[in-house]
Short mmCIF file of C-alpha atoms and ligand atoms in Angstrom, two decimals:
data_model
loop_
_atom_site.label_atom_id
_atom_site.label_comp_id
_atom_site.label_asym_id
_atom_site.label_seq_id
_atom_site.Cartn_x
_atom_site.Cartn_y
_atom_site.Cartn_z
CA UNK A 597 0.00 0.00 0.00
CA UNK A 598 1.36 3.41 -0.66
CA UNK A 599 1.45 6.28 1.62
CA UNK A 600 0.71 9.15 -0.23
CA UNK A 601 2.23 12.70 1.03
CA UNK A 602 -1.45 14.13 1.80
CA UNK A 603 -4.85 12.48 1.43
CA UNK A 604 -7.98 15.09 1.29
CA UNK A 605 -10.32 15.66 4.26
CA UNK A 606 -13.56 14.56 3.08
CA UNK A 607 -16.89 14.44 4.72
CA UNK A 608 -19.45 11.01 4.34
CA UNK A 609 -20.73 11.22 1.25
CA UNK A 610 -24.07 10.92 2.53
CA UNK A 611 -23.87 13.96 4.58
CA UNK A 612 -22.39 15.92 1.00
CA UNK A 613 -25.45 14.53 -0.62
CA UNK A 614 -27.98 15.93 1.82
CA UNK A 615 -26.03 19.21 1.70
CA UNK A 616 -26.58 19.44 -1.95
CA UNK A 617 -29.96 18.03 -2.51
CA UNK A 618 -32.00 21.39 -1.94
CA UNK A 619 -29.32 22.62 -5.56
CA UNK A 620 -31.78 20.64 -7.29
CA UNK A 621 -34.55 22.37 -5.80
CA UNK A 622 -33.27 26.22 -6.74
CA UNK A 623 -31.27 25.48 -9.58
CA UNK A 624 -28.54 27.92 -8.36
CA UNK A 625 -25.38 26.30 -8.66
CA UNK A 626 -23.16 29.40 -8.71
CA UNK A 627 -23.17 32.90 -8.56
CA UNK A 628 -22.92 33.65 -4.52
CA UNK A 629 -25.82 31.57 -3.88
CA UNK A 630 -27.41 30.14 -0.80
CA UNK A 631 -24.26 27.60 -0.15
CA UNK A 632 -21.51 30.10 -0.90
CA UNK A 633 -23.76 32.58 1.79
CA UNK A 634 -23.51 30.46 4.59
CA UNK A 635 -20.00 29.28 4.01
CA UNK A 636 -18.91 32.87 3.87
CA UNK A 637 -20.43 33.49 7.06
CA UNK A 638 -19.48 30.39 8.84
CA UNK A 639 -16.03 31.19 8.33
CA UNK A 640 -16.11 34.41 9.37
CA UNK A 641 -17.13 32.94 12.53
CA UNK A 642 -14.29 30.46 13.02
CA UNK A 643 -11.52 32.49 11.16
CA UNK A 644 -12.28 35.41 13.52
CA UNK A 645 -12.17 38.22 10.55
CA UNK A 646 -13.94 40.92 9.87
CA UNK A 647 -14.68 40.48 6.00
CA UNK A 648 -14.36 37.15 3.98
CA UNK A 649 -14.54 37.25 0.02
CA UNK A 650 -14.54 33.75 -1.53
CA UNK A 651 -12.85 32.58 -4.44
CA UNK A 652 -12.52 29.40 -6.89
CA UNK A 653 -9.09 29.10 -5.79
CA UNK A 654 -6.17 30.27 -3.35
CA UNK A 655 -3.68 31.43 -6.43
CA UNK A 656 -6.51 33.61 -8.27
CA UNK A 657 -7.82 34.82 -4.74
CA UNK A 658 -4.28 36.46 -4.68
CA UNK A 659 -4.38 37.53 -8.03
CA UNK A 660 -7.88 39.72 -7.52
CA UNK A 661 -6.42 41.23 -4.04
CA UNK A 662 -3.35 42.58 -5.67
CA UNK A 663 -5.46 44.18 -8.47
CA UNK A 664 -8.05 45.76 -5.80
CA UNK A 665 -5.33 47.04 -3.88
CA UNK A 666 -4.01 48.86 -7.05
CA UNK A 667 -0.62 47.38 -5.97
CA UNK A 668 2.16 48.48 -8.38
CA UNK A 669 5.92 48.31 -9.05
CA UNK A 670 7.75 45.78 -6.27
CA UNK A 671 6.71 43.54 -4.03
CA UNK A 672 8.53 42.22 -1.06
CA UNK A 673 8.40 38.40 -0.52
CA UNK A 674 10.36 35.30 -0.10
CA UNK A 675 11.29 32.62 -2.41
CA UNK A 676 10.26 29.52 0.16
CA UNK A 677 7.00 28.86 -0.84
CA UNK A 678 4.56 27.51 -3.35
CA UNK A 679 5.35 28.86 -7.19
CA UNK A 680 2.25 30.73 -6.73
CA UNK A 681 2.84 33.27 -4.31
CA UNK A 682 5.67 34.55 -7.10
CA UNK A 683 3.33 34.06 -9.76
CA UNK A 684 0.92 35.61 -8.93
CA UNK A 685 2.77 39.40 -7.86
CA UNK A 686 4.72 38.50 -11.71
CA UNK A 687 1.15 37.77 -13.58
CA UNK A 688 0.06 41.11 -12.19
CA UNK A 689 3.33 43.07 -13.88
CA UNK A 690 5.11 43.62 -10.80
CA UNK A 691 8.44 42.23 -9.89
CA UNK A 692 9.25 40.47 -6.61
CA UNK A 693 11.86 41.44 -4.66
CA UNK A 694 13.12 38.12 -2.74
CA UNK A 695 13.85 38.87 1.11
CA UNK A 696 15.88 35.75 2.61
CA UNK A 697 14.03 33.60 5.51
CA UNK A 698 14.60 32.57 9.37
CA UNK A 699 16.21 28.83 9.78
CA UNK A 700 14.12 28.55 12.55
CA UNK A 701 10.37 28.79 11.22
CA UNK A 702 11.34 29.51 7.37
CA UNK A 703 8.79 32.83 7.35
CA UNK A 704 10.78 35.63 6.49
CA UNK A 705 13.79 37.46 7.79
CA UNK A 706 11.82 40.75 9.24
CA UNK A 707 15.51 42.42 10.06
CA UNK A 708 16.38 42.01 6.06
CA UNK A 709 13.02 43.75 4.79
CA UNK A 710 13.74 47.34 5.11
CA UNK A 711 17.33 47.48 3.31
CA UNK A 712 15.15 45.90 0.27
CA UNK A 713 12.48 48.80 0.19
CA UNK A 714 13.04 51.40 -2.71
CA UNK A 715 10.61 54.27 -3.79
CA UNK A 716 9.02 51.54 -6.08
CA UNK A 717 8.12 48.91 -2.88
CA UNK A 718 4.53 49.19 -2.93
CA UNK A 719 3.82 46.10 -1.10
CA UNK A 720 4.84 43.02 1.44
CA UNK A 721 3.76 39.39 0.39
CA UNK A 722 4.94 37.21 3.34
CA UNK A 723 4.16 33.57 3.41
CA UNK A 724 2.81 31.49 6.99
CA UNK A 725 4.50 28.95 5.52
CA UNK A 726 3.50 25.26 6.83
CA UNK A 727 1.15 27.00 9.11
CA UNK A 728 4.39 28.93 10.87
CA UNK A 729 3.24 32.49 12.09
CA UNK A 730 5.45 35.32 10.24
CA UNK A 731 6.52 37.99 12.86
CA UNK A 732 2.88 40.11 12.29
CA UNK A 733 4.37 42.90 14.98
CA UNK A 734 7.24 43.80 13.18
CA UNK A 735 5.85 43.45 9.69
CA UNK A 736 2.64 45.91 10.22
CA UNK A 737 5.55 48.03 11.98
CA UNK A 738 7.48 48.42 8.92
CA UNK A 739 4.48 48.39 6.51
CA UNK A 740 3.30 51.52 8.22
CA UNK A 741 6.79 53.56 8.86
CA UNK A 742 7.17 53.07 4.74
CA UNK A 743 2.98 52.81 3.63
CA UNK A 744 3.19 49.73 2.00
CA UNK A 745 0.71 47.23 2.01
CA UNK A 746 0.87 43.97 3.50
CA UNK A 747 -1.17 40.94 2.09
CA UNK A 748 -0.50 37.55 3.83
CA UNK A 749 -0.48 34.37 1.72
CA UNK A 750 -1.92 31.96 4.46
CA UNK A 751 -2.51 29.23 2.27
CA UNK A 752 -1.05 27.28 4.84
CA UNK A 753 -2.72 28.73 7.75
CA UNK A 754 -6.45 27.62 8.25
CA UNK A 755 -7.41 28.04 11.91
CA UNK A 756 -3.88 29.13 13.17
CA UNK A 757 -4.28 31.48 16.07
CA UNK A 758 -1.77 33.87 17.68
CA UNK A 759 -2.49 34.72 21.34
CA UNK A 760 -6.03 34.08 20.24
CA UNK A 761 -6.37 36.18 17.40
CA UNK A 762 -7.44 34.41 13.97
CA UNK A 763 -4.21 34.88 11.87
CA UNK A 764 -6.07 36.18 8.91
CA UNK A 765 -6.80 39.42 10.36
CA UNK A 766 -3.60 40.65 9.87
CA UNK A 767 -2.43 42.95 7.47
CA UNK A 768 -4.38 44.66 4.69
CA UNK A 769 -5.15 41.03 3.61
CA UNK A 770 -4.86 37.36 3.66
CA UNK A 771 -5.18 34.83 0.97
CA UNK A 772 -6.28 31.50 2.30
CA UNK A 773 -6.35 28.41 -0.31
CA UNK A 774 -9.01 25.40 0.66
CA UNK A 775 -7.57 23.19 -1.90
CA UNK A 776 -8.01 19.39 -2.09
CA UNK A 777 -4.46 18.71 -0.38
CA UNK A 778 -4.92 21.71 2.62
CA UNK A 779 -6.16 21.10 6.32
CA UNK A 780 -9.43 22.63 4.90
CA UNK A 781 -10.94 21.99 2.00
CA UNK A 782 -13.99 22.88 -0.73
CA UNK A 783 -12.19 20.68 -3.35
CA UNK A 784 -10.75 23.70 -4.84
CA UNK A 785 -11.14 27.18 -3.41
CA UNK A 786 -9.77 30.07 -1.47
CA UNK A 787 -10.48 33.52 0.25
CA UNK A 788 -9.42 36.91 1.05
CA UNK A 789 -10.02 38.08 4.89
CA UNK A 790 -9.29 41.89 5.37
CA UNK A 791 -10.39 44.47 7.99
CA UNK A 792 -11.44 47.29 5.29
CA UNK A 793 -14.80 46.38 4.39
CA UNK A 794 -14.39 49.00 1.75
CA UNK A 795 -12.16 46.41 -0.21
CA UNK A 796 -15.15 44.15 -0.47
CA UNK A 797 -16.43 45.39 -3.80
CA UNK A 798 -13.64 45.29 -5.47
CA UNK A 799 -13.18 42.03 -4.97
CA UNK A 800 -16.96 40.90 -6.14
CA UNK A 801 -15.91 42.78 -8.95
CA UNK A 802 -13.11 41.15 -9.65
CA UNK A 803 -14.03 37.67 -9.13
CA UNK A 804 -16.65 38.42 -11.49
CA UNK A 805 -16.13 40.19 -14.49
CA UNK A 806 -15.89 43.47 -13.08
CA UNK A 807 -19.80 43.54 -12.89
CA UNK A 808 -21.63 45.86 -10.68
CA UNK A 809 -25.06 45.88 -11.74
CA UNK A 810 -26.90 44.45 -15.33
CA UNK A 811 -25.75 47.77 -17.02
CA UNK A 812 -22.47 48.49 -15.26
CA UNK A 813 -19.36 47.29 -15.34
CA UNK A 814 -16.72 49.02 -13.57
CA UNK A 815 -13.57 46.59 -12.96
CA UNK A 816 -11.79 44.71 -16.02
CA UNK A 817 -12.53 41.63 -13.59
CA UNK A 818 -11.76 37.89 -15.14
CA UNK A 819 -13.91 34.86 -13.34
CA UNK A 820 -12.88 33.65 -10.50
CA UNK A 821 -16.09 33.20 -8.46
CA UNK A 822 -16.59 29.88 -6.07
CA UNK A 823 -19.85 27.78 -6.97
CA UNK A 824 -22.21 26.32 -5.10
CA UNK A 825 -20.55 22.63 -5.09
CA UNK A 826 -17.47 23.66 -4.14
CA UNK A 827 -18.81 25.41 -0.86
CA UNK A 828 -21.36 22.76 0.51
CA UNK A 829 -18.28 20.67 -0.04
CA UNK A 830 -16.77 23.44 2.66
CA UNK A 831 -19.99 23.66 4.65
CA UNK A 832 -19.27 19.83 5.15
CA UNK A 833 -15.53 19.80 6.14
CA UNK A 834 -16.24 22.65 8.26
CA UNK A 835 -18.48 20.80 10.62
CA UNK A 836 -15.15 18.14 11.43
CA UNK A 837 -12.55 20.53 11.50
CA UNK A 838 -11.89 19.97 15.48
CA UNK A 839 -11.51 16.55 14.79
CA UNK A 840 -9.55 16.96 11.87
CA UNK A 841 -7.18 19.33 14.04
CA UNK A 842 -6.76 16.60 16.76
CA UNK A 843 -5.71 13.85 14.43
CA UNK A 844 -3.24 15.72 13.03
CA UNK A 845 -2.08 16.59 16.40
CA UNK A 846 -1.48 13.28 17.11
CA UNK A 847 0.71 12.52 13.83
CA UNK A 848 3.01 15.34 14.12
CA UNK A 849 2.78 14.31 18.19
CA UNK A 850 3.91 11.08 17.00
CA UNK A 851 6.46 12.20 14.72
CA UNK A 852 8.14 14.55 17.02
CA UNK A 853 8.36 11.62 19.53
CA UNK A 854 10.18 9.86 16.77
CA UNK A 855 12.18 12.30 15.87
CA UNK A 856 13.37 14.70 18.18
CA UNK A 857 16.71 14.00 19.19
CA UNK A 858 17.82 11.85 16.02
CA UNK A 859 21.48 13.90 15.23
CA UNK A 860 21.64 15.74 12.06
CA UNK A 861 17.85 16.80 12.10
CA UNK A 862 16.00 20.00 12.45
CA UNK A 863 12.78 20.90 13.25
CA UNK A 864 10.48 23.85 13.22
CA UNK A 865 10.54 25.67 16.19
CA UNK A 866 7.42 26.12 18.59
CA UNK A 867 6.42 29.60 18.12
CA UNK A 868 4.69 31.56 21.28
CA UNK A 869 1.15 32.04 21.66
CA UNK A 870 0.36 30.37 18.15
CA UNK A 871 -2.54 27.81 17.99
CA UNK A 872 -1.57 25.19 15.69
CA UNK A 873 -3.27 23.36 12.36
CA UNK A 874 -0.23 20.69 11.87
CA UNK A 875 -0.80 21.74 8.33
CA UNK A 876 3.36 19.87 7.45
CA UNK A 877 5.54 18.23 9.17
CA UNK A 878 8.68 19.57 7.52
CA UNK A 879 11.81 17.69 8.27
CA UNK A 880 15.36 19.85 7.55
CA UNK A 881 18.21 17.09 7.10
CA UNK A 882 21.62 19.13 7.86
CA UNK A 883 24.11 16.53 8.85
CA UNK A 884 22.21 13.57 9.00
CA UNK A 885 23.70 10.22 7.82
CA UNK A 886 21.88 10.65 4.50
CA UNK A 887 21.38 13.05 2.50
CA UNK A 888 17.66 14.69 1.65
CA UNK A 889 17.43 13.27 -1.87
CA UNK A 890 18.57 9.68 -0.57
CA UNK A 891 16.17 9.70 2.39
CA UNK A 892 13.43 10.91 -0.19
CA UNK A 893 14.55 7.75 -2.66
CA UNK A 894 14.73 5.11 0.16
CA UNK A 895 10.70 6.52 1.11
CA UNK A 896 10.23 6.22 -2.27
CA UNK A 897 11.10 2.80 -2.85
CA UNK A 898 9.08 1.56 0.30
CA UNK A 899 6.22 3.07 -1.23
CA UNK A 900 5.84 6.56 0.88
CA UNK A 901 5.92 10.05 -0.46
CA UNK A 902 7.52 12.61 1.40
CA UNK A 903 7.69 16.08 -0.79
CA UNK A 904 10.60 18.39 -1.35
CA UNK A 905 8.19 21.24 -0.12
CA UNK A 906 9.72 23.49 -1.12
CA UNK A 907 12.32 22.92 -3.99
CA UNK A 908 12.97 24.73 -5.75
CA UNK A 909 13.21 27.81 -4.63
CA UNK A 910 10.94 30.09 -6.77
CA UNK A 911 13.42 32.40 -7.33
CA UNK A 912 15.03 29.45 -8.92
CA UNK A 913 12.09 28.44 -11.38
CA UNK A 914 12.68 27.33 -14.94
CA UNK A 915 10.54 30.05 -15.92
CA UNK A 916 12.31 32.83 -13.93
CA UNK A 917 15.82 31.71 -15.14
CA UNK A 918 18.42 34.74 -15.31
CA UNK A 919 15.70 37.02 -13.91
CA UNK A 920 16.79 36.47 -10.20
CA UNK A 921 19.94 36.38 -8.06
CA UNK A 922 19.75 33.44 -5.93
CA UNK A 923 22.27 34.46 -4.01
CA UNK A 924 20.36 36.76 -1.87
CA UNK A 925 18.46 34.29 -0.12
CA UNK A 926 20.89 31.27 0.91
CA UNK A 927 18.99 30.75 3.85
CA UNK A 928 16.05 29.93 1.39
CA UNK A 929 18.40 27.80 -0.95
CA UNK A 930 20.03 25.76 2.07
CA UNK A 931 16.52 24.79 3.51
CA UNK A 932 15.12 24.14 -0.17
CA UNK A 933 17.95 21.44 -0.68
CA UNK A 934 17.40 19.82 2.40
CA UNK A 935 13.89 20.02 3.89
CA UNK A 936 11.42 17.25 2.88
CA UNK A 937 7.24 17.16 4.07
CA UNK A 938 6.52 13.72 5.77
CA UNK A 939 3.03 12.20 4.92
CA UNK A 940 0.51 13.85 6.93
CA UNK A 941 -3.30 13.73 7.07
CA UNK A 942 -5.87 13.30 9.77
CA UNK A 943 -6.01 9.05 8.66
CA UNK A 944 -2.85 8.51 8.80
CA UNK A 945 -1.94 6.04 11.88
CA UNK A 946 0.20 5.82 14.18
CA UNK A 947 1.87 2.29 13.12
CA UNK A 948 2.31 3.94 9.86
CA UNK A 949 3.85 7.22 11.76
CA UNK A 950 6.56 4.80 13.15
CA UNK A 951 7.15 2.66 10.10
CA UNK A 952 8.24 6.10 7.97
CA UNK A 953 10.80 6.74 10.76
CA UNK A 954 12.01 3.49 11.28
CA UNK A 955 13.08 3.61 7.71
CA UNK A 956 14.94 7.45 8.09
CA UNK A 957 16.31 6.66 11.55
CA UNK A 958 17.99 2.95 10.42
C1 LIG B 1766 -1.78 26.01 -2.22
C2 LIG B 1766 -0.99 27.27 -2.20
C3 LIG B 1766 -1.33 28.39 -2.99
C4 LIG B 1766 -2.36 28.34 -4.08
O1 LIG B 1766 -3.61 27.97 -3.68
P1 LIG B 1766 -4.61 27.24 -4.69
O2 LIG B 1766 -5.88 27.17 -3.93
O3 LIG B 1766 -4.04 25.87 -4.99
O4 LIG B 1766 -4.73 28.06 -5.92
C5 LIG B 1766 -0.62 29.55 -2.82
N1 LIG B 1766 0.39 29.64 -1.93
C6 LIG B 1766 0.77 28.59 -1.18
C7 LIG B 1766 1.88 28.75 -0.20
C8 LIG B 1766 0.11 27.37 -1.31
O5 LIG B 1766 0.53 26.31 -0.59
#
C-alpha cells in the first residue's frame, strides 16, 4: 500500500449529498448563492475576521487582491513557498523582490526587509508557511513607517491562532487556499479576509467580471467566483474541522516523539502564543547520515511520499531563469535542498507514523 504525502479531508458522502440536494430544488449552482452565503459566514465565525470574500481558488484569490489594492511596481516576498505566491505578484506586472528567511520557522527574515524597500516597494507578500506564524508585529511596523501594504499568503494557515487572534486578520489582507491537499478543504477554493470592508467590492468585482449591476461594469474583472458545489463541499468539512485538528495533532505528536533528538535533524521551532493546524511536518536534514534526496529515494522505494516542499526555490524556477539572483536568499536555498514534508493527514496512523521513521532513523 502506498502512503501518499497528503490524502484530502472529506466528509461522508451521505452527509455531501444531503447538503446538496436542496441545488436541485433552486437550480442555483453558482453565482454567490445560498451555499456560498452560509460558508462565507461560517467562516467568518471560526476564522475570527472581519470580511471574507470567496474565491474558486487560493492562487486567483491572490491575483484579484493585488489588483483591488491597485498594488504596483515591487513587491517584497520570499522565495520559500509555493510557485504561486511569485506568480501571482509577476502575472500582475510587478516584480518580486526576494527577502531571505529565518532557519528557525522559514517565514521571512523581518531584520532584512527594510534594506530591500526602494521608492518603487509598494507592497509586502509574506508567506505562513506550513502554518508557521510570520513575525505580524514587526511586519505591520514596517508596513506603516514606509505605507506599503501587506497581504499575507496563508494558504497554509487555516485556523492558526496567535495569542487568540485568527491569523487572517492581519495585514491589509490574507489569501487562504481550501484546496483538495490543505487542512481545509472545498475541493478547490480560497479567500481573502481583510479588515477594510471598503475592499469588499472590489473584490466581487473582480471575481466576477468586473460587474456591478446588469448595465455596469466598472472593474476589467476575469472569473474567479466559487460555486455552489465547491462550498457545501466546505460547509461539510467545516463541521469536522476539530476533529480533523486533533488527528493531526497526534501525527506530528507522533512524529516529534520519533524524531526529536535523532542527530543531524531539524525541526520547526514552537512559536509563542500560536494555535496550531499541523498543516506539514517539515523535516530539515543538515548533517544527518543521508542526505535529503537519498532519504526521499529510500521513502520512495518503500512506497511513501515525502515532498521536497519546497524545492525549488521560486526564485530558482525554470521560468524565472536569469531574472533572479539566488544568491540573496541562501537561507532559502540551504533549507530548499534539504527540507522534505513527511506524509501527513488526519487518517494517517500511528503504526504507519513509526514505520516512515524506522526507515529514516535505520
Ligand atoms: C496552495 C498554495 C497556494 C495556491 O492555492 P490554490 O488554492 O491551490 O490556488 C498559494 N500559496 C501557497 C503557499 C500554497 O501552498
Amino acid at each position: 500500500m502506498i502512503i501518499q504525502s497528503t490524502k484530502p479531508s472529506m466528509p461522508n458522502i451521505e452527509e455531501y449529498v444531503e447538503e446538496i440536494k436542496d441545488l436541485w430544488q433552486s437550480k442555483w449552482l453558482t453565482n454567490m448563492g445560498s451555499k456560498h452565503k452560509a460558508l462565507e459566514s461560517k467562516l467568518i465565525d471560526f476564522l475570527q475576521v472581519q470580511n471574507i470574500t470567496l474565491f474558486v481558488n487560493g492562487h486567483l484569490a491572490l491575483e484579484c487582491i493585488i489588483a483591488a489594492l491597485e498594488l504596483k511596481g515591487e513587491v517584497i516576498t520570499t522565495p520559500f513557498t509555493f510557485a504561486s505566491t511569485t506568480h501571482a505578484i509577476v502575472r500582475s506586472g510587478m516584480k518580486p523582490v526576494f527577502c531571505d528567511i529565518n532557519p528557525n520557522d522559514y517565514t521571512i527574515n523581518v531584520e532584512m526587509i527594510e534594506s530591500l524597500i526602494s521608492e518603487k516597494t509598494s507592497a509586502i507578500l509574506p508567506v505562513h508557511v506550513y502554518g508557521n506564524v510570520c513575525d505580524v508585529k514587526k511586519i505591520e511596523e514596517i508596513a506603516k513607517k514606509h505605507n506599503l501594504k501587506v497581504i499575507y499568503d496563508a494558504a497554509h494557515a487555516f485556523g492558526v491562532e496567535i495569542y487568540g487572534k485568527g491569523i487572517g486578520s492581519f495585514g491589509d489582507a490574507s489569501m487562504f487556499s481550501f484546496h483538495a491537499t490543505k487542512v481545509f478543504n472545498t475541493i478547490e477554493g480560497g479567500a481573502i479576509t481583510y479588515n477594510d470592508s471598503s475592499i469588499a467590492a472590489a473584490l466581487s468585482g473582480l471575481k466576477n467580471f468586473g460587474i456591478r449591476n446588469s448595465e455596469s461594469v466598472e472593474y476589467v474583472g476575469g472569473n474567479a467566483k466559487m460555486n455552489e458545489f465547491q462550498a457545501a463541499m466546505g460547509i461539510c468539512n467545516l463541521r469536522h474541522i476539530d476533529s480533523e485538528r486533533e488527528k493531526r495533532k497526534a501525527v506530528v505528536d507522533r512524529y516529534l516523539a520519533n524524531l526529536e533528538n535523532v542527530d543531524g535533524i531539524r525541526l520547526s521551532n514552537e512559536q509563542d502564543g500560536v494555535r496550531k493546524n499541523y498543516a506539514y511536518f517539515p523535516v530539515v536534514f543538515s548533517e544527518f547520515k543521508m542526505t535529503r534526496d537519498e532519504v526521499f529515494e529510500k521513502l520512495n522505494e518503500n512506497n511513501i511520499r515525502a515532498r521536497k516542499y519546497f524545492y525549488p526555490p521560486t526564485n530558482s524556477l525554470e521560468c524565472y531563469k536569469g531574472l533572479f539572483t539566488v544568491e540573496t536568499t541562501p537561507v532559502a536555498n540551504y533549507i530548499a535542498k534539504r527540507v522534505l514534508t513527511l506524509p501527513l493527514y488526519a487518517d494517517l496512523s500511528l503504526k504507519q507514523v513509526d514505520r516512515i521513521c524506522d526507515f529514516i532513523k535505520c
